[in-house]
mmCIF file with all atom_site columns, C-alpha atoms in Angstrom:
data_model
loop_
_atom_site.group_PDB
_atom_site.id
_atom_site.type_symbol
_atom_site.label_atom_id
_atom_site.label_alt_id
_atom_site.label_comp_id
_atom_site.label_asym_id
_atom_site.label_entity_id
_atom_site.label_seq_id
_atom_site.pdbx_PDB_ins_code
_atom_site.Cartn_x
_atom_site.Cartn_y
_atom_site.Cartn_z
_atom_site.occupancy
_atom_site.B_iso_or_equiv
_atom_site.pdbx_formal_charge
_atom_site.auth_seq_id
_atom_site.auth_comp_id
_atom_site.auth_asym_id
_atom_site.auth_atom_id
_atom_site.pdbx_PDB_model_num
ATOM 1   C CA . MET A 1 1   ? 0.000   0.000  0.000   1.00 51.00 ? 52  MET A CA 1
ATOM 2   C CA . HIS A 1 2   ? 3.041   2.238  -0.054  1.00 54.00 ? 53  HIS A CA 1
ATOM 3   C CA . HIS A 1 3   ? 2.174   3.534  -3.541  1.00 54.00 ? 54  HIS A CA 1
ATOM 4   C CA . LEU A 1 4   ? -1.220  4.757  -2.336  1.00 51.00 ? 55  LEU A CA 1
ATOM 5   C CA . THR A 1 5   ? 0.235   6.883  0.424   1.00 53.00 ? 56  THR A CA 1
ATOM 6   C CA . THR A 1 6   ? 2.895   8.447  -1.793  1.00 60.00 ? 57  THR A CA 1
ATOM 7   C CA . LEU A 1 7   ? 0.252   9.523  -4.325  1.00 63.00 ? 58  LEU A CA 1
ATOM 8   C CA . ASN A 1 8   ? -2.068  10.873 -1.610  1.00 65.00 ? 59  ASN A CA 1
ATOM 9   C CA . LEU A 1 9   ? -4.941  8.731  -2.856  1.00 66.00 ? 60  LEU A CA 1
ATOM 10  C CA . PRO A 1 10  ? -7.792  7.915  -0.458  1.00 64.00 ? 61  PRO A CA 1
ATOM 11  C CA . THR A 1 11  ? -7.483  4.523  1.170   1.00 71.00 ? 62  THR A CA 1
ATOM 12  C CA . PRO A 1 12  ? -10.442 2.091  1.251   1.00 74.00 ? 63  PRO A CA 1
ATOM 13  C CA . PRO A 1 13  ? -11.321 2.848  4.916   1.00 74.00 ? 64  PRO A CA 1
ATOM 14  C CA . ALA A 1 14  ? -11.323 6.602  4.169   1.00 73.00 ? 65  ALA A CA 1
ATOM 15  C CA . ARG A 1 15  ? -13.656 6.029  1.212   1.00 83.00 ? 66  ARG A CA 1
ATOM 16  C CA . GLU A 1 16  ? -16.030 4.084  3.454   1.00 86.00 ? 67  GLU A CA 1
ATOM 17  C CA . ASP A 1 17  ? -16.247 7.068  5.818   1.00 85.00 ? 68  ASP A CA 1
ATOM 18  C CA . GLU A 1 18  ? -17.012 9.338  2.834   1.00 87.00 ? 69  GLU A CA 1
ATOM 19  C CA . ARG A 1 19  ? -19.746 6.945  1.641   1.00 89.00 ? 70  ARG A CA 1
ATOM 20  C CA . ARG A 1 20  ? -21.405 6.935  5.066   1.00 91.00 ? 71  ARG A CA 1
ATOM 21  C CA . GLY A 1 21  ? -21.286 10.730 5.204   1.00 90.00 ? 72  GLY A CA 1
ATOM 22  C CA . LEU A 1 22  ? -22.826 10.956 1.742   1.00 89.00 ? 73  LEU A CA 1
ATOM 23  C CA . LEU A 1 23  ? -25.615 8.523  2.687   1.00 91.00 ? 74  LEU A CA 1
ATOM 24  C CA . LEU A 1 24  ? -26.411 10.655 5.757   1.00 93.00 ? 75  LEU A CA 1
ATOM 25  C CA . GLN A 1 25  ? -26.608 13.789 3.601   1.00 92.00 ? 76  GLN A CA 1
ATOM 26  C CA . VAL A 1 26  ? -28.897 12.036 1.067   1.00 91.00 ? 77  VAL A CA 1
ATOM 27  C CA . ALA A 1 27  ? -31.144 10.815 3.898   1.00 92.00 ? 78  ALA A CA 1
ATOM 28  C CA . ALA A 1 28  ? -31.387 14.351 5.314   1.00 93.00 ? 79  ALA A CA 1
ATOM 29  C CA . PHE A 1 29  ? -32.208 15.698 1.833   1.00 92.00 ? 80  PHE A CA 1
ATOM 30  C CA . LEU A 1 30  ? -34.998 13.141 1.307   1.00 91.00 ? 81  LEU A CA 1
ATOM 31  C CA . ALA A 1 31  ? -36.359 13.723 4.833   1.00 93.00 ? 82  ALA A CA 1
ATOM 32  C CA . GLY A 1 32  ? -36.591 17.445 4.052   1.00 90.00 ? 83  GLY A CA 1
ATOM 33  C CA . GLY A 1 33  ? -38.903 16.760 1.098   1.00 90.00 ? 84  GLY A CA 1
ATOM 34  C CA . GLY A 1 34  ? -36.269 16.548 -1.650  1.00 88.00 ? 85  GLY A CA 1
ATOM 35  C CA . LYS A 1 35  ? -36.617 14.251 -4.656  1.00 88.00 ? 86  LYS A CA 1
ATOM 36  C CA . ILE A 1 36  ? -33.913 12.433 -6.550  1.00 85.00 ? 87  ILE A CA 1
ATOM 37  C CA . GLU A 1 37  ? -34.418 11.955 -10.290 1.00 83.00 ? 88  GLU A CA 1
ATOM 38  C CA . ARG A 1 38  ? -32.390 9.323  -12.070 1.00 79.00 ? 89  ARG A CA 1
ATOM 39  C CA . VAL A 1 39  ? -31.328 10.476 -15.518 1.00 70.00 ? 90  VAL A CA 1
ATOM 40  C CA . PRO A 1 40  ? -30.144 7.928  -18.096 1.00 68.00 ? 91  PRO A CA 1
ATOM 41  C CA . HIS A 1 41  ? -26.586 8.348  -19.304 1.00 70.00 ? 92  HIS A CA 1
ATOM 42  C CA . THR A 1 42  ? -27.704 8.690  -22.913 1.00 71.00 ? 93  THR A CA 1
ATOM 43  C CA . GLU A 1 43  ? -29.186 12.129 -22.317 1.00 64.00 ? 94  GLU A CA 1
ATOM 44  C CA . ARG A 1 44  ? -27.133 14.942 -23.786 1.00 73.00 ? 95  ARG A CA 1
ATOM 45  C CA . ALA A 1 45  ? -26.956 18.593 -22.916 1.00 75.00 ? 96  ALA A CA 1
ATOM 46  C CA . PRO A 1 46  ? -28.639 20.949 -25.397 1.00 78.00 ? 97  PRO A CA 1
ATOM 47  C CA . ILE A 1 47  ? -26.388 22.385 -28.086 1.00 78.00 ? 98  ILE A CA 1
ATOM 48  C CA . VAL A 1 48  ? -25.398 25.927 -27.237 1.00 74.00 ? 99  VAL A CA 1
ATOM 49  C CA . PRO A 1 49  ? -25.675 28.283 -30.224 1.00 70.00 ? 100 PRO A CA 1
ATOM 50  C CA . THR A 1 50  ? -22.316 29.701 -31.217 1.00 69.00 ? 101 THR A CA 1
ATOM 51  C CA . SER A 1 51  ? -21.057 31.990 -33.923 1.00 65.00 ? 102 SER A CA 1
ATOM 52  C CA . TRP A 1 52  ? -18.255 30.967 -36.227 1.00 64.00 ? 103 TRP A CA 1
ATOM 53  C CA . ASN A 1 53  ? -15.472 33.486 -36.431 1.00 59.00 ? 104 ASN A CA 1
ATOM 54  C CA . THR A 1 54  ? -12.036 32.800 -37.776 1.00 55.00 ? 105 THR A CA 1
ATOM 55  C CA . SER A 1 55  ? -8.887  34.633 -36.873 1.00 53.00 ? 106 SER A CA 1
ATOM 56  C CA . ILE A 1 56  ? -8.784  35.918 -40.452 1.00 51.00 ? 107 ILE A CA 1
ATOM 57  C CA . SER A 1 57  ? -11.201 38.699 -39.571 1.00 56.00 ? 108 SER A CA 1
ATOM 58  C CA . ARG A 1 58  ? -9.210  39.598 -36.456 1.00 62.00 ? 109 ARG A CA 1
ATOM 59  C CA . ASN A 1 59  ? -5.677  39.476 -37.790 1.00 67.00 ? 110 ASN A CA 1
ATOM 60  C CA . LYS A 1 60  ? -4.605  41.610 -40.767 1.00 68.00 ? 111 LYS A CA 1
ATOM 61  C CA . ARG A 1 61  ? -1.581  39.477 -41.574 1.00 75.00 ? 112 ARG A CA 1
ATOM 62  C CA . ALA A 1 62  ? -3.648  36.305 -41.556 1.00 76.00 ? 113 ALA A CA 1
ATOM 63  C CA . ARG A 1 63  ? -6.231  37.921 -43.833 1.00 79.00 ? 114 ARG A CA 1
ATOM 64  C CA . ARG A 1 64  ? -3.552  39.040 -46.275 1.00 85.00 ? 115 ARG A CA 1
ATOM 65  C CA . GLU A 1 65  ? -1.969  35.588 -46.248 1.00 87.00 ? 116 GLU A CA 1
ATOM 66  C CA . TYR A 1 66  ? -5.397  34.044 -46.894 1.00 86.00 ? 117 TYR A CA 1
ATOM 67  C CA . GLN A 1 67  ? -6.000  36.445 -49.791 1.00 89.00 ? 118 GLN A CA 1
ATOM 68  C CA . ARG A 1 68  ? -2.552  35.701 -51.231 1.00 91.00 ? 119 ARG A CA 1
ATOM 69  C CA . GLN A 1 69  ? -3.215  31.951 -51.077 1.00 91.00 ? 120 GLN A CA 1
ATOM 70  C CA . ARG A 1 70  ? -6.614  32.397 -52.741 1.00 91.00 ? 121 ARG A CA 1
ATOM 71  C CA . LEU A 1 71  ? -5.002  34.447 -55.525 1.00 93.00 ? 122 LEU A CA 1
ATOM 72  C CA . GLU A 1 72  ? -2.398  31.718 -56.101 1.00 93.00 ? 123 GLU A CA 1
ATOM 73  C CA . LEU A 1 73  ? -5.190  29.135 -56.235 1.00 92.00 ? 124 LEU A CA 1
ATOM 74  C CA . ALA A 1 74  ? -7.089  31.323 -58.715 1.00 93.00 ? 125 ALA A CA 1
ATOM 75  C CA . GLU A 1 75  ? -3.996  31.485 -60.942 1.00 93.00 ? 126 GLU A CA 1
ATOM 76  C CA . ARG A 1 76  ? -3.646  27.692 -60.862 1.00 92.00 ? 127 ARG A CA 1
ATOM 77  C CA . ILE A 1 77  ? -7.351  27.251 -61.596 1.00 91.00 ? 128 ILE A CA 1
ATOM 78  C CA . ALA A 1 78  ? -7.077  29.693 -64.530 1.00 92.00 ? 129 ALA A CA 1
ATOM 79  C CA . GLU A 1 79  ? -4.125  27.687 -65.923 1.00 91.00 ? 130 GLU A CA 1
ATOM 80  C CA . LEU A 1 80  ? -6.049  24.418 -65.592 1.00 90.00 ? 131 LEU A CA 1
ATOM 81  C CA . ALA A 1 81  ? -9.397  25.790 -66.830 1.00 90.00 ? 132 ALA A CA 1
ATOM 82  C CA . LEU A 1 82  ? -8.478  25.861 -70.515 1.00 87.00 ? 133 LEU A CA 1
ATOM 83  C CA . VAL A 1 83  ? -7.072  22.841 -72.386 1.00 86.00 ? 134 VAL A CA 1
ATOM 84  C CA . GLU A 1 84  ? -5.759  23.232 -75.925 1.00 85.00 ? 135 GLU A CA 1
ATOM 85  C CA . THR A 1 85  ? -6.681  20.371 -78.286 1.00 84.00 ? 136 THR A CA 1
ATOM 86  C CA . ASP A 1 86  ? -6.404  19.817 -82.054 1.00 86.00 ? 137 ASP A CA 1
ATOM 87  C CA . LEU A 1 87  ? -10.026 20.902 -82.385 1.00 86.00 ? 138 LEU A CA 1
ATOM 88  C CA . GLY A 1 88  ? -9.546  24.044 -80.323 1.00 85.00 ? 139 GLY A CA 1
ATOM 89  C CA . PRO A 1 89  ? -9.632  25.091 -76.692 1.00 83.00 ? 140 PRO A CA 1
ATOM 90  C CA . ILE A 1 90  ? -11.897 23.209 -74.300 1.00 87.00 ? 141 ILE A CA 1
ATOM 91  C CA . ARG A 1 91  ? -12.905 24.420 -70.851 1.00 89.00 ? 142 ARG A CA 1
ATOM 92  C CA . ARG A 1 92  ? -12.682 22.030 -67.918 1.00 89.00 ? 143 ARG A CA 1
ATOM 93  C CA . THR A 1 93  ? -15.415 21.369 -65.371 1.00 89.00 ? 144 THR A CA 1
ATOM 94  C CA . PRO A 1 94  ? -14.923 22.167 -61.674 1.00 90.00 ? 145 PRO A CA 1
ATOM 95  C CA . TYR A 1 95  ? -14.619 18.420 -60.999 1.00 89.00 ? 146 TYR A CA 1
ATOM 96  C CA . GLU A 1 96  ? -11.825 18.023 -63.566 1.00 90.00 ? 147 GLU A CA 1
ATOM 97  C CA . ILE A 1 97  ? -9.982  20.950 -62.001 1.00 91.00 ? 148 ILE A CA 1
ATOM 98  C CA . TYR A 1 98  ? -10.529 19.426 -58.550 1.00 91.00 ? 149 TYR A CA 1
ATOM 99  C CA . GLN A 1 99  ? -8.931  16.178 -59.766 1.00 91.00 ? 150 GLN A CA 1
ATOM 100 C CA . ALA A 1 100 ? -5.978  17.997 -61.364 1.00 92.00 ? 151 ALA A CA 1
ATOM 101 C CA . LEU A 1 101 ? -5.364  20.005 -58.174 1.00 92.00 ? 152 LEU A CA 1
ATOM 102 C CA . LYS A 1 102 ? -5.601  16.820 -56.113 1.00 91.00 ? 153 LYS A CA 1
ATOM 103 C CA . VAL A 1 103 ? -2.801  15.287 -58.201 1.00 92.00 ? 154 VAL A CA 1
ATOM 104 C CA . GLN A 1 104 ? -0.700  18.393 -57.423 1.00 90.00 ? 155 GLN A CA 1
ATOM 105 C CA . GLY A 1 105 ? -1.347  17.884 -53.701 1.00 90.00 ? 156 GLY A CA 1
ATOM 106 C CA . ILE A 1 106 ? -3.915  20.673 -53.262 1.00 89.00 ? 157 ILE A CA 1
ATOM 107 C CA . ARG A 1 107 ? -7.000  19.512 -51.395 1.00 88.00 ? 158 ARG A CA 1
ATOM 108 C CA . LEU A 1 108 ? -10.090 21.520 -52.355 1.00 88.00 ? 159 LEU A CA 1
ATOM 109 C CA . ASN A 1 109 ? -13.619 20.532 -53.206 1.00 88.00 ? 160 ASN A CA 1
ATOM 110 C CA . THR A 1 110 ? -15.590 21.437 -56.320 1.00 88.00 ? 161 THR A CA 1
ATOM 111 C CA . VAL A 1 111 ? -17.657 24.062 -54.501 1.00 89.00 ? 162 VAL A CA 1
ATOM 112 C CA . ILE A 1 112 ? -14.528 26.008 -53.509 1.00 90.00 ? 163 ILE A CA 1
ATOM 113 C CA . VAL A 1 113 ? -13.170 25.662 -57.067 1.00 90.00 ? 164 VAL A CA 1
ATOM 114 C CA . GLU A 1 114 ? -16.440 27.148 -58.385 1.00 90.00 ? 165 GLU A CA 1
ATOM 115 C CA . GLN A 1 115 ? -16.359 29.965 -55.832 1.00 90.00 ? 166 GLN A CA 1
ATOM 116 C CA . ILE A 1 116 ? -12.752 30.947 -56.587 1.00 92.00 ? 167 ILE A CA 1
ATOM 117 C CA . ALA A 1 117 ? -13.434 30.787 -60.335 1.00 92.00 ? 168 ALA A CA 1
ATOM 118 C CA . ALA A 1 118 ? -16.511 33.005 -59.950 1.00 91.00 ? 169 ALA A CA 1
ATOM 119 C CA . GLN A 1 119 ? -14.669 35.534 -57.764 1.00 90.00 ? 170 GLN A CA 1
ATOM 120 C CA . HIS A 1 120 ? -11.866 35.875 -60.309 1.00 89.00 ? 171 HIS A CA 1
ATOM 121 C CA . GLY A 1 121 ? -13.964 35.693 -63.479 1.00 89.00 ? 172 GLY A CA 1
ATOM 122 C CA . ILE A 1 122 ? -12.628 32.317 -64.609 1.00 89.00 ? 173 ILE A CA 1
ATOM 123 C CA . GLU A 1 123 ? -15.026 30.587 -66.984 1.00 89.00 ? 174 GLU A CA 1
ATOM 124 C CA . LEU A 1 124 ? -15.577 26.868 -66.437 1.00 88.00 ? 175 LEU A CA 1
ATOM 125 C CA . ARG A 1 125 ? -17.575 24.277 -68.389 1.00 86.00 ? 176 ARG A CA 1
ATOM 126 C CA . ASP A 1 126 ? -20.838 23.233 -66.745 1.00 81.00 ? 177 ASP A CA 1
ATOM 127 C CA . ASP A 1 127 ? -21.660 19.562 -67.350 1.00 72.00 ? 178 ASP A CA 1
ATOM 128 C CA . GLY A 1 128 ? -24.175 19.184 -64.574 1.00 65.00 ? 179 GLY A CA 1
ATOM 129 C CA . ARG A 1 129 ? -23.279 18.625 -60.939 1.00 63.00 ? 180 ARG A CA 1
ATOM 130 C CA . CYS A 1 130 ? -20.455 16.238 -60.172 1.00 61.00 ? 181 CYS A CA 1
ATOM 131 C CA . ARG A 1 131 ? -19.435 17.178 -56.630 1.00 60.00 ? 182 ARG A CA 1
ATOM 132 C CA . ALA A 1 132 ? -16.381 16.160 -54.699 1.00 54.00 ? 183 ALA A CA 1
#
């Protein structure tokens, strides 16, 4: 039991005294008209509404870095958007650009590709909705 005393953990006899004290307090509570409700462990607390705010809006350097990264992504998307073929230039879809960026190690989804293209006036081919 040496390890218990060096860690200052309660010993079994001390816990028994605490249990008796707790039972006396519960008995006094019930005698005073109190009620104990048993709640199942599966009950969860209600979700507290929060607002999403990134540090980008609070930090000028972070915002500028974010804008610089978005501009670099827009340049890459513009380079990938147009493919020259023997029959002439063909525009790529957001999904095709997503796949090409993924090969380069850039992880975006098609929605972000569409948003960046729209913000920078990059025209893409629309072949329906193939989302990734």
